[in-house]
Coordinates of C-alpha atoms in Angstrom, one line a residue:
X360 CA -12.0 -3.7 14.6
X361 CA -12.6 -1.3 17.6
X362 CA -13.0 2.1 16.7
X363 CA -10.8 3.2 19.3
X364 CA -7.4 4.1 18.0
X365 CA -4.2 1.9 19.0
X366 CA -0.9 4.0 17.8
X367 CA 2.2 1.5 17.3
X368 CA 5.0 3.2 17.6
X369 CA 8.8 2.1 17.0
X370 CA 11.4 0.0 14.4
X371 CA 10.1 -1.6 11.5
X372 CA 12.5 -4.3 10.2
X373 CA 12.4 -6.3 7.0
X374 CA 12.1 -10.2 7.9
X375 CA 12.6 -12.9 5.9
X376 CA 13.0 -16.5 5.7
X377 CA 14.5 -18.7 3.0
X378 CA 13.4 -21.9 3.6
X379 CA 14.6 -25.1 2.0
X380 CA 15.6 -28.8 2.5
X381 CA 19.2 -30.3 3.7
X382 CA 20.1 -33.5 2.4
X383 CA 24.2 -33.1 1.5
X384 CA 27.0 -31.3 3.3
X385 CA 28.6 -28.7 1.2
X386 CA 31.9 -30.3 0.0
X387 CA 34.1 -28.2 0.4
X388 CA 33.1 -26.7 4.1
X389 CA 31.5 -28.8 6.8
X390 CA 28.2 -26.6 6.2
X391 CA 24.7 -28.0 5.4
X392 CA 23.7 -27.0 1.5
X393 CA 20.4 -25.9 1.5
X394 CA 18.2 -26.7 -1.2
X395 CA 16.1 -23.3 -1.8
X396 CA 12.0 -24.1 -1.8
X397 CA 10.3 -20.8 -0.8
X398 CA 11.1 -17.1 0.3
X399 CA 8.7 -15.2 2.9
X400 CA 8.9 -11.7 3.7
X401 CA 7.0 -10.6 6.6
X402 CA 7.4 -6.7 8.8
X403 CA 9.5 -7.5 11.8
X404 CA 9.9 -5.5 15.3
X405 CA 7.3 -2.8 15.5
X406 CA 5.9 -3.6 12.0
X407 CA 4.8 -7.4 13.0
X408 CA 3.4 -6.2 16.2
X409 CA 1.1 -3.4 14.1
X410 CA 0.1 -6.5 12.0
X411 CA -0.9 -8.3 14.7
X412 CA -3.0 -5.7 16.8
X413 CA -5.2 -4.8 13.3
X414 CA -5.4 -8.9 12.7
X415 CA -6.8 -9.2 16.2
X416 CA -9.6 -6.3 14.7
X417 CA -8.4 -3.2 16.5
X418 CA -7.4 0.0 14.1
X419 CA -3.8 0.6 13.7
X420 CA -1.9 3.8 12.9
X421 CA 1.8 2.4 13.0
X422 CA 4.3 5.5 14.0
X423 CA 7.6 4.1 12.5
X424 CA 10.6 5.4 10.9
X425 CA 11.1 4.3 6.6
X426 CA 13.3 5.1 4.1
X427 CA 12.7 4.9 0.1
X428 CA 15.0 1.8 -0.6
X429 CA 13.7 -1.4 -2.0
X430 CA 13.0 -3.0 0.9
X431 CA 11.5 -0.2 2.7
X432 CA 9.1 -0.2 -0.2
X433 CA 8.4 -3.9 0.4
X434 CA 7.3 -3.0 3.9
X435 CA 4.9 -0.7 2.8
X436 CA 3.5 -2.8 0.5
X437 CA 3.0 -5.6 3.1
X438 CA 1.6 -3.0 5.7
X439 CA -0.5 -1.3 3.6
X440 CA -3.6 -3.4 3.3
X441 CA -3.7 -3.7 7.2
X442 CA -2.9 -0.4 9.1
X443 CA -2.5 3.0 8.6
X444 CA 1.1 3.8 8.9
X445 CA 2.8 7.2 9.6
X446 CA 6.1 7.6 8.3
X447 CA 9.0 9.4 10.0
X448 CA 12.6 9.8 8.1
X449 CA 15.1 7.0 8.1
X450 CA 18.1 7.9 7.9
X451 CA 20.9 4.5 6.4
X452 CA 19.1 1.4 4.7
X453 CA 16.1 -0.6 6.0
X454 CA 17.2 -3.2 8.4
X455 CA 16.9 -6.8 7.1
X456 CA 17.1 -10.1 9.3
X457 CA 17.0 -13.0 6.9
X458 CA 16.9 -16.5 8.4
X459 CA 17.6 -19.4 6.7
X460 CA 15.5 -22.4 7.6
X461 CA 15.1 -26.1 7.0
X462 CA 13.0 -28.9 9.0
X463 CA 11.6 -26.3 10.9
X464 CA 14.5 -24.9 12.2
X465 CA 16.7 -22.1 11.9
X466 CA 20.3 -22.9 10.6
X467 CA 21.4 -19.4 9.9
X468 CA 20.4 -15.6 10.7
X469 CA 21.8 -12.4 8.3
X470 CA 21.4 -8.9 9.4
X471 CA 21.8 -5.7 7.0
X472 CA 21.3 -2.4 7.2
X473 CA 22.3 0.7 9.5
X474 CA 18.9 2.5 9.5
X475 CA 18.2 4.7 12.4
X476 CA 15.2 6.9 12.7
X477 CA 16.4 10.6 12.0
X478 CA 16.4 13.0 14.9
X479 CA 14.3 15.6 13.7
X480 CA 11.3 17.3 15.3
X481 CA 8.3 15.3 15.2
X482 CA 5.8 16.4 12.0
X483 CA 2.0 17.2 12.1
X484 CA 0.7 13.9 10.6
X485 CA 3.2 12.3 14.1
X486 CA 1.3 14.3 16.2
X487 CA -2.1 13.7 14.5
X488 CA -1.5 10.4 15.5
X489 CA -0.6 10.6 18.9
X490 CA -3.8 13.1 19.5
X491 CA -6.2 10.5 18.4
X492 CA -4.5 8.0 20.2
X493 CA -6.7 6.0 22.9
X494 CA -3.3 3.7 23.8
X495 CA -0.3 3.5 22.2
X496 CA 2.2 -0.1 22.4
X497 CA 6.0 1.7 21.9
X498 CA 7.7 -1.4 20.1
X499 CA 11.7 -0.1 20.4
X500 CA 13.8 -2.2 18.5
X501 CA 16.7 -0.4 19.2
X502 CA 16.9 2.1 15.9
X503 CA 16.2 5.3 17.0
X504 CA 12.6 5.8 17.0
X505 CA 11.9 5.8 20.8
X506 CA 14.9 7.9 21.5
X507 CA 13.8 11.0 19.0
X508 CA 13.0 13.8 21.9
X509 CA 9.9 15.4 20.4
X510 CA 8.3 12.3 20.4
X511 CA 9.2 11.0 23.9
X512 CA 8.1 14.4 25.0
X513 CA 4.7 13.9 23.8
X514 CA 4.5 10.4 24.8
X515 CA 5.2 11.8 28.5
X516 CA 2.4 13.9 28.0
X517 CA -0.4 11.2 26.5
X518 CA 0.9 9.0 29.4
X519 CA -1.0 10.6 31.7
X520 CA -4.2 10.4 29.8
X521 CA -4.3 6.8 28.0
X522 CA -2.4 3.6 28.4
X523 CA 0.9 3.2 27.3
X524 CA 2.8 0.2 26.9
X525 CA 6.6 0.0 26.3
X526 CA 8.0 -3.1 25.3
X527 CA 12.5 -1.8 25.6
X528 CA 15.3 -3.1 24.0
X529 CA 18.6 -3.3 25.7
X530 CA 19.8 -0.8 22.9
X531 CA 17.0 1.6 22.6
X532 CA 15.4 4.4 24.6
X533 CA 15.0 4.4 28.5
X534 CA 10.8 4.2 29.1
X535 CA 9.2 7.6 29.6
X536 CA 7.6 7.9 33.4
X537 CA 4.5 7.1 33.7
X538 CA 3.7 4.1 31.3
X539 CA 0.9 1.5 32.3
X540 CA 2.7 -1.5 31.6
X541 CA 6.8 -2.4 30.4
X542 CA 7.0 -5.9 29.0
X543 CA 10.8 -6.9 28.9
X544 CA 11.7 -10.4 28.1
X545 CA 13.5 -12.4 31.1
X546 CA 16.7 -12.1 29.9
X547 CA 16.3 -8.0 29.1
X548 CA 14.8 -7.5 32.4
X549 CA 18.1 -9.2 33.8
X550 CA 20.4 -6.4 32.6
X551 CA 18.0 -3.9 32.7
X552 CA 17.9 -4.7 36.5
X553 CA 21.9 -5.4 36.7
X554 CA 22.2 -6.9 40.6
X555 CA 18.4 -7.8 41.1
X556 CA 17.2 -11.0 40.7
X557 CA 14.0 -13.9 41.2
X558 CA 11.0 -11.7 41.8
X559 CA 12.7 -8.7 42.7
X560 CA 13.7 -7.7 39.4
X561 CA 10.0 -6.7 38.7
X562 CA 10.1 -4.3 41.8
X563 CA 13.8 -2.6 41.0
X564 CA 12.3 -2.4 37.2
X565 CA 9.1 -0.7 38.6
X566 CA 10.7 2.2 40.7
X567 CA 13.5 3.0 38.3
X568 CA 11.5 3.5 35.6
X569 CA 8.6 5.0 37.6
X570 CA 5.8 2.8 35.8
X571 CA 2.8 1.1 37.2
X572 CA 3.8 -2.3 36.2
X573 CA 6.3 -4.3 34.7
X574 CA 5.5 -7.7 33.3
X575 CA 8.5 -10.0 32.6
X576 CA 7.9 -12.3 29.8
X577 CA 8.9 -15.7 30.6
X578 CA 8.6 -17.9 27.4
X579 CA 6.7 -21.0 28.2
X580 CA 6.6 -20.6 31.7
X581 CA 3.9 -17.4 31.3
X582 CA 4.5 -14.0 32.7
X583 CA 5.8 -12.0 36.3
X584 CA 3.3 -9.2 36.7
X585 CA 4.6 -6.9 39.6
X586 CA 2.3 -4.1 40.8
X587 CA 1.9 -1.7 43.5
X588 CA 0.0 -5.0 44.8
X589 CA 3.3 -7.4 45.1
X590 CA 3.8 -9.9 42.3
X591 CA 2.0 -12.0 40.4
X592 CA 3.0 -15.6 38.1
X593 CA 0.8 -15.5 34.8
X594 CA 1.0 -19.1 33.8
X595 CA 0.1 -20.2 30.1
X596 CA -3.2 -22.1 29.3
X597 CA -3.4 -25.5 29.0
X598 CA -2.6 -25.8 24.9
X599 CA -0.5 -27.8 23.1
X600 CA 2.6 -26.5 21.9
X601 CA 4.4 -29.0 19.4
X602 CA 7.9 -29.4 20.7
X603 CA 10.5 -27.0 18.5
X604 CA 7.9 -24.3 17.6
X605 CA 9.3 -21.4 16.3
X606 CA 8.9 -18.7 19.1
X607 CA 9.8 -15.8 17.0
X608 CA 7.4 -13.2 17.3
X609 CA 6.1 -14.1 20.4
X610 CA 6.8 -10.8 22.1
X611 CA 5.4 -8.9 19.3
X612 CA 2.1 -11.3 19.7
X613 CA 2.5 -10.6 23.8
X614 CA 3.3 -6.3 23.1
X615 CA 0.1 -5.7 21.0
X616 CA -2.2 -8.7 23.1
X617 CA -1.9 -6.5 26.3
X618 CA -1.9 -3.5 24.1
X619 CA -5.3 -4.2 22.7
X620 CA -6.5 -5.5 26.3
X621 CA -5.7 -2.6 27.8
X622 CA -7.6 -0.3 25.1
X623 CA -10.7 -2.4 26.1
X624 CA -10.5 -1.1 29.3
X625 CA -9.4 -4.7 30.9
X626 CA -7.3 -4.1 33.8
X627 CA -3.4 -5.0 33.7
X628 CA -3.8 -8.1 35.6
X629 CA -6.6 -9.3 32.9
X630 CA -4.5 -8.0 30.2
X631 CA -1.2 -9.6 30.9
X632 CA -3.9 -12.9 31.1
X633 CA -4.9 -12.9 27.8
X634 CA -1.4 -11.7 26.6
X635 CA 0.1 -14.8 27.5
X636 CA -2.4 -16.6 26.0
X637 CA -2.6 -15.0 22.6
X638 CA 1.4 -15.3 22.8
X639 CA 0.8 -18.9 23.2
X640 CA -1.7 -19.3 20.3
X641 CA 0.5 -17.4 18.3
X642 CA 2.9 -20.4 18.7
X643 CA 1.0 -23.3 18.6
X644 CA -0.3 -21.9 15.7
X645 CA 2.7 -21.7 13.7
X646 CA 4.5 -18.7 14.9
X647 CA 5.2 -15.6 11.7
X648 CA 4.6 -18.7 9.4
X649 CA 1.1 -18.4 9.6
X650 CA 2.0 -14.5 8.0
X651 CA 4.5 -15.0 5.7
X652 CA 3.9 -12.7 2.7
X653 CA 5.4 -15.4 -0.2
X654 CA 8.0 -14.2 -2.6
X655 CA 8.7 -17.2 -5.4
X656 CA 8.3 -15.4 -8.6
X657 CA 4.6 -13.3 -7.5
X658 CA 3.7 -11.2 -5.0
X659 CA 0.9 -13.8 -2.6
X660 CA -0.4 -13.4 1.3
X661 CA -0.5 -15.8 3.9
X662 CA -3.4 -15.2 5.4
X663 CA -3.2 -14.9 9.4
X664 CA -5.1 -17.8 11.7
X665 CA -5.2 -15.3 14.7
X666 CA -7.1 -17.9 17.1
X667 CA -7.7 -21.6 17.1
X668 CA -10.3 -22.6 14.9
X669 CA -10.4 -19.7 11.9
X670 CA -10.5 -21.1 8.6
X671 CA -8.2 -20.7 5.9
X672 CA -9.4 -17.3 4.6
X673 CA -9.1 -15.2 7.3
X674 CA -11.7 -13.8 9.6
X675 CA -9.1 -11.6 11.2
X676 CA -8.2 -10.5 7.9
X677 CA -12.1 -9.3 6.8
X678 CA -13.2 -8.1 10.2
X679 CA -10.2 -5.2 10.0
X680 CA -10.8 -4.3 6.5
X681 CA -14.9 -3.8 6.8
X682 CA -14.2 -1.9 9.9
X683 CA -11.3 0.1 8.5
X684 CA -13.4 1.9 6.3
X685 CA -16.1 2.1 8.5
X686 CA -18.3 -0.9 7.8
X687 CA -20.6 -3.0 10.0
X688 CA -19.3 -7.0 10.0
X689 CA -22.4 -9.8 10.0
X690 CA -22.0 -12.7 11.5
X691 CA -24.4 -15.7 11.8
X692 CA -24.2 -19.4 12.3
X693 CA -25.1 -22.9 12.3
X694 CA -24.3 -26.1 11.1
X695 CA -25.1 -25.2 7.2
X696 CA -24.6 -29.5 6.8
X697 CA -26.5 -29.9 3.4
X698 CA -26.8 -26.3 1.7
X699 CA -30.4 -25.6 0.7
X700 CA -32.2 -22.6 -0.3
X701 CA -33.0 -22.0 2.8
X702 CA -29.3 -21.7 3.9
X703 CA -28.8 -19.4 1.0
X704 CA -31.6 -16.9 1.7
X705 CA -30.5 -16.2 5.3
X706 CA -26.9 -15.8 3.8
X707 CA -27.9 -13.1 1.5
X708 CA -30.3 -11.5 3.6
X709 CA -27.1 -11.6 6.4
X710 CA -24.4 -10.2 4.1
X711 CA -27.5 -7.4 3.3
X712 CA -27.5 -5.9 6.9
X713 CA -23.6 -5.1 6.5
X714 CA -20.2 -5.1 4.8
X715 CA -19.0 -8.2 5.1
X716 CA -20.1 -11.3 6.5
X717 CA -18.6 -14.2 9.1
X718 CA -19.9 -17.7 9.1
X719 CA -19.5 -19.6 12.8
X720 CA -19.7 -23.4 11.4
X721 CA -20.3 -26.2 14.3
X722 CA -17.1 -28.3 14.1
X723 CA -17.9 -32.0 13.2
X724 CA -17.8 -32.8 17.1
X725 CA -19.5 -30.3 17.4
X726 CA -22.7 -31.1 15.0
X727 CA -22.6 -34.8 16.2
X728 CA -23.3 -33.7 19.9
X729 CA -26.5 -31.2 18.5
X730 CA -27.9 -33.7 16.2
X731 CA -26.7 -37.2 16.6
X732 CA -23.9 -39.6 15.6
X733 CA -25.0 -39.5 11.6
X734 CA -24.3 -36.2 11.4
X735 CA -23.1 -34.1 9.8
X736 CA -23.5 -35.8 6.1
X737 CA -21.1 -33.3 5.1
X738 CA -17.1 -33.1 6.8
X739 CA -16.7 -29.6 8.0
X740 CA -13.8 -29.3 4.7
X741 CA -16.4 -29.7 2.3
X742 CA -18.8 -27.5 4.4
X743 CA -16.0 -24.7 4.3
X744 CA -15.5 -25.0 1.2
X745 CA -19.0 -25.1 0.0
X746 CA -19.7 -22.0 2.0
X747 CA -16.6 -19.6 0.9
X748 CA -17.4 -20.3 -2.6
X749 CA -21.1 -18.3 -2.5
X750 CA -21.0 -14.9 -3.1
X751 CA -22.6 -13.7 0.7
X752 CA -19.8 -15.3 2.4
X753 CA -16.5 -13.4 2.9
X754 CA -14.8 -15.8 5.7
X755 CA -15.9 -18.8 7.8
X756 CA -14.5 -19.8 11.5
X757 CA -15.1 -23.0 12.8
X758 CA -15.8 -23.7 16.4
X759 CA -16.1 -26.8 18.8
X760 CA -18.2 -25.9 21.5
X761 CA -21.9 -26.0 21.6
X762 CA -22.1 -22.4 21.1
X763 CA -20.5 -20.2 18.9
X764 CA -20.3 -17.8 21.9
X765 CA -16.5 -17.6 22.7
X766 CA -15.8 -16.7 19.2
X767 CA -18.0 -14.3 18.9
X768 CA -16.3 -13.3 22.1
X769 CA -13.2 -12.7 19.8
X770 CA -14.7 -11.7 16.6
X771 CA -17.4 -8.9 18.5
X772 CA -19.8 -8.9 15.5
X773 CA -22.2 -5.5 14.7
X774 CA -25.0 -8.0 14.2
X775 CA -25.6 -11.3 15.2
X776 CA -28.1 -13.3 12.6
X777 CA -29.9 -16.2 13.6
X778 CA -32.8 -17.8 11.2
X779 CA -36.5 -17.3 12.2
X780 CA -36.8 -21.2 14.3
X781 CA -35.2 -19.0 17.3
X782 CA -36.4 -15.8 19.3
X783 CA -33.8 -13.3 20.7
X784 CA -34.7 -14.2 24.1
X785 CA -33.9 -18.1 23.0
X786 CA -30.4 -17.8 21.8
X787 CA -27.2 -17.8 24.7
X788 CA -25.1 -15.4 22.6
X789 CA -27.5 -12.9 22.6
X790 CA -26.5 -11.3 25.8
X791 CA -23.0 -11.1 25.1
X792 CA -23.9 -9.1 21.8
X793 CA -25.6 -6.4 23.5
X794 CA -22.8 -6.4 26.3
X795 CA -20.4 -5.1 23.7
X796 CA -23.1 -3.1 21.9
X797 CA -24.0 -6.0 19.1
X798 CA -27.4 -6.6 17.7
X799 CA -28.8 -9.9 17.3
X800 CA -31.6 -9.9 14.2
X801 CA -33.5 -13.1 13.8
X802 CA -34.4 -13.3 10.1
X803 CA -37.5 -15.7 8.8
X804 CA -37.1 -18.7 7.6
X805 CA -37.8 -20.3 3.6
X806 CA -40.8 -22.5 4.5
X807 CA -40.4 -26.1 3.2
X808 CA -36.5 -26.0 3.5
X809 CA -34.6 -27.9 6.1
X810 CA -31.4 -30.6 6.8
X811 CA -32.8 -32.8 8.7
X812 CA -36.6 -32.7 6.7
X813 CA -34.1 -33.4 3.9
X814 CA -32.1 -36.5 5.5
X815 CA -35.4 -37.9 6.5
X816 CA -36.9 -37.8 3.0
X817 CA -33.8 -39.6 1.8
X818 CA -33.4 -42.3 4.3
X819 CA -37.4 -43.0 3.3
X820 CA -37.1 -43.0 -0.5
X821 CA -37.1 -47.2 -0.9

């Protein structure tokens, strides 16, 4: 997590899905009878895009308006473990949007609730907030919270000092002048625009709402960044997106991507770059299902894969908690293909240095390109599994490049472990640690322990 504040601000919503199997037609209505199999409950609008931004490992304070009905109490509940949230009056019941799903598809959305955010004067603990602020992501859903004046006036004011990014809704508040960046959808940008069209709906966008960019979100054909410069087609990366993927949440995933760019000081053009490709992740990945808070009976997590290759227990997940409460995260690597003591001394001696403690594991590709076609003796499944079970370990990512370097990239580790066979100087990562401010420890080895020592000795016993 960065330790530079990112303030959400907007609607939360209550989502769920009820998700079930069709095998019949209801007999007495040509309607599909949906055989119930699981609930999931999950914050929607400005909720799910506070979710994401902590996931991704930046601290969260999410500015939002709740009531004290049951399912406002579920939303705190689900946000509780993951950002700091600031709550402003709601005045009417928490909105719900239940969808009811089957195959993969949706067959049926329900809406309830007439919330909107009261209009009083913004409180202290709002404007604590906003002071500590070093950008804020407005997520308006259309219920009130961006149009409460107090708070648009002192929005107007941090513009001018941090980055502000205002994703609008057709029914909510106009932007405030001066934001860095307005992400509409294609279609919202079309009646936001009303006679503009093609690439000259970014440019009416930009001078009627006096921002410095606007970048249109265009599904899977990327984003339209238009700037003071001209404009700009953002296309997506070159993943594989399984045809019918649930896309929603996708602008939530875009909103607090560029969000968090932008409060790493990348530029807008960079940011709307990696937006598009966390947004695409985000789908190719499984979309809200991969956060899905289950409901059948108990009260259970989904635990959110935030970028290719994080195991089941997520890294995300352990990253924002040990640097929510101020902790240094550990990270260190290898193949770990036959656990030895070795392996289990550098572990402890790792998790010793900090609060909590990432494992990069070389994919099974991966190992066979480093040391051979026989290897590893041990599927990366039962090397996860091995590993997650001993009591040093909090999570473990997997990656398939030679180098764990572009997810350390992502995960930006306090310290970087490696075991005594390697000097500083030796290891490729080691630069990009001390970029972002890391430190790589190299940490002795167990004489007399190793894989391939190991391997050898049992290929040799007749």
């Amino acid at each position: 997590m960065t330790g530079s504040p990112l303030v959400v601000l907007g609607d939360t919503l209550l989502d769920s899905d009820i998700i079930g199997t069709v095998s019949r037609l209801c007999p007495d209505a040509p309607v599909p009878v949906v055989d119930l199999s699981l609930q999931c409950q999950r914050p929607g609008g400005a909720g799910l895009a506070a979710l994401l931004a902590a996931r991704a490992g930046h601290q969260v304070t999410l500015v939002t308006a709740l009531g004290a009905d049951p399912p406002a109490r579920s939303l705190a509940a689900l946000l509780a473990a993951h950002v700091d949230v600031v709550a402003m009056p709601l005045r009417g019941a928490t909105v719900c949007k239940t969808r009811v799903r089957a195959a993969g598809r949706s067959l049926l959305r329900i809406d309830s609730g007439d919330g909107r955010a009261a209009a009083d004067p913004i409180d202290s603990d709002v404007q604590d907030a906003l002071r500590d602020a070093r950008a804020v992501l407005v997520a308006d859903y259309g219920r009130g919270v961006a149009t409460v004046r107090s708070l648009r006036a002192a929005l107007a004011e941090l513009a001018c000092r941090v980055p502000v990014v205002w994703d609008p809704h057709p029914h909510g508040g106009v932007p405030i002048p001066g934001c860095r960046l307005i992400t509409p959808n294609e279609s919202e940008a079309a009646t936001f625009a009303s006679a503009a069209d093609g690439l000259a709906i970014g440019a009416v966008l930009r001078q009627r709402w006096q921002c410095s960019a606007v970048a249109m979100t265009r599904g899977p054909h990327g984003a339209l960044l238009t700037t003071s410069g001209g404009c700009l087609a953002v296309p997506v990366p070159d993943i594989v997106v399984p045809p019918g993927s649930d896309t929603c949440g996708a602008g939530d995933a875009f909103a607090a991507a560029v969000a968090g760019a932008l409060l790493d000081d990348r530029s807008v053009t960079e940011a709307v770059t990696v937006a598009v490709g966390a947004a695409s992740h985000f789908v190719a990945d499984g979309g809200v299902s991969s956060i899905d808070s289950l409901a059948s009976g108990r009260e259970a997590t989904h635990l959110l894969s935030a970028a290719p290759g994080l195991a089941a227990r997520s890294v995300p997940d352990i990253a924002a908690r040990v640097r929510r409460r101020g902790g240094r995260l550990v990270a260190t690597g290898g193949c770990f293909d036959l656990l030895h003591p070795g392996h289990l001394s550098l572990l402890r001696q790792a998790r010793a240095l900090g609060d909590g403690l990432v494992v990069c594991l070389n994919s099974d590709e991966s190992v066979r390109r480093l040391k051979g076609p026989s290897r590893p003796i041990v599927p990366a499944a039962g090397r996860i599994a091995l590993l997650e079970a001993l009591e040093p370990v909090d999570a473990v990512a997997v990656f398939d490049e030679d180098t764990p370097a572009e997810l350390l990239a992502q995960l930006r580790p306090d310290i970087w472990v490696k075991g005594g066979d390697y000097t500083v100087a030796e290891l490729p990562e080691a630069p990009l640690i001390s970029r972002y401010g890391g430190q790589t420890v190299i940490i002795p080895l167990v004489e007399g322990y190793s894989t391939s020592r190991l391997v050898a000795a049992a290929r040799d016993k007749p």
